[in-house]
Amino acid sequence: MTKTIKESELKHHNFKLNTIDSKPVESIQVINIEFIEAMRVNGFAGCNRFFGQAMLEEGKFKIDKIGMTRKSCGNDINKIESELIDTLSNWSEVTMKDQMLTLKGKHQLNFKMTSDLNKIMSK
């Protein structure tokens, strides 16, 4: 049985994207999502920054009113960003086990919880 994720498990945490549809994400910079006060989120999608209001409902997750910058950075990064944003902006099943956050929707996104945003951005 999968337990329901609570806001408190996400709030004030940062997660680094590891895989999309079980394929490793290869990007020069770290792709991440950070949960801040009142379940607001912000993150980096590979080229553009995004932000919005996270919603949890009966084992489902989405970011409502998602917004982002609009730079174009080449086909590979644009594809990653599109898959990421398409999944985040629609309802997805959400689970977390061993500090791995998984969203299963249009695509399956696997994120690893990180302890320090500044530390991961320097890698």
XYZ file of C-alpha atoms in Angstrom, residues 42-105:
64
model
C 10.123 27.262 -8.108
C 12.718 25.452 -10.099
C 15.011 25.211 -13.069
C 13.910 23.196 -16.109
C 17.263 23.041 -17.914
C 17.202 26.446 -19.577
C 14.250 28.289 -18.065
C 13.101 28.950 -14.517
C 9.540 27.995 -13.533
C 7.217 28.748 -10.615
C 3.673 28.076 -9.457
C 1.378 26.739 -6.762
C 1.782 23.047 -5.908
C -1.373 21.084 -5.185
C -1.740 17.702 -3.469
C -5.053 15.881 -3.616
C -5.729 12.214 -2.826
C -2.331 10.932 -3.936
C -2.176 13.256 -6.935
C 0.091 16.247 -7.597
C 0.205 19.180 -10.000
C 1.493 22.705 -10.209
C -1.340 25.142 -10.792
C -0.848 28.445 -12.623
C 2.632 27.427 -13.702
C 4.708 30.175 -15.228
C 8.184 30.252 -16.675
C 10.747 32.255 -18.529
C 10.768 31.656 -22.294
C 14.322 31.249 -23.578
C 15.020 28.744 -26.348
C 18.034 26.555 -25.689
C 18.166 23.905 -28.395
C 16.110 20.825 -29.190
C 17.498 18.490 -26.483
C 16.883 20.877 -23.572
C 13.582 22.097 -25.043
C 12.382 18.454 -25.175
C 13.337 17.874 -21.506
C 11.619 21.111 -20.481
C 8.480 20.242 -22.420
C 8.224 16.769 -20.830
C 8.887 18.204 -17.369
C 6.385 21.073 -17.604
C 3.707 18.924 -19.307
C 3.897 16.477 -16.411
C 4.125 19.068 -13.614
C 1.168 21.106 -14.907
C -1.227 18.121 -15.062
C -2.412 15.770 -12.322
C 0.076 12.943 -11.715
C 0.269 10.131 -9.187
C 2.817 11.084 -6.533
C 4.888 8.798 -4.300
C 7.972 9.214 -2.178
C 10.257 6.468 -0.919
C 13.833 6.724 0.391
C 13.988 10.449 -0.490
C 12.964 9.710 -4.101
C 9.945 11.686 -5.327
C 8.149 10.061 -8.267
C 5.467 11.657 -10.408
C 3.617 9.393 -12.843
C 1.543 11.298 -15.352
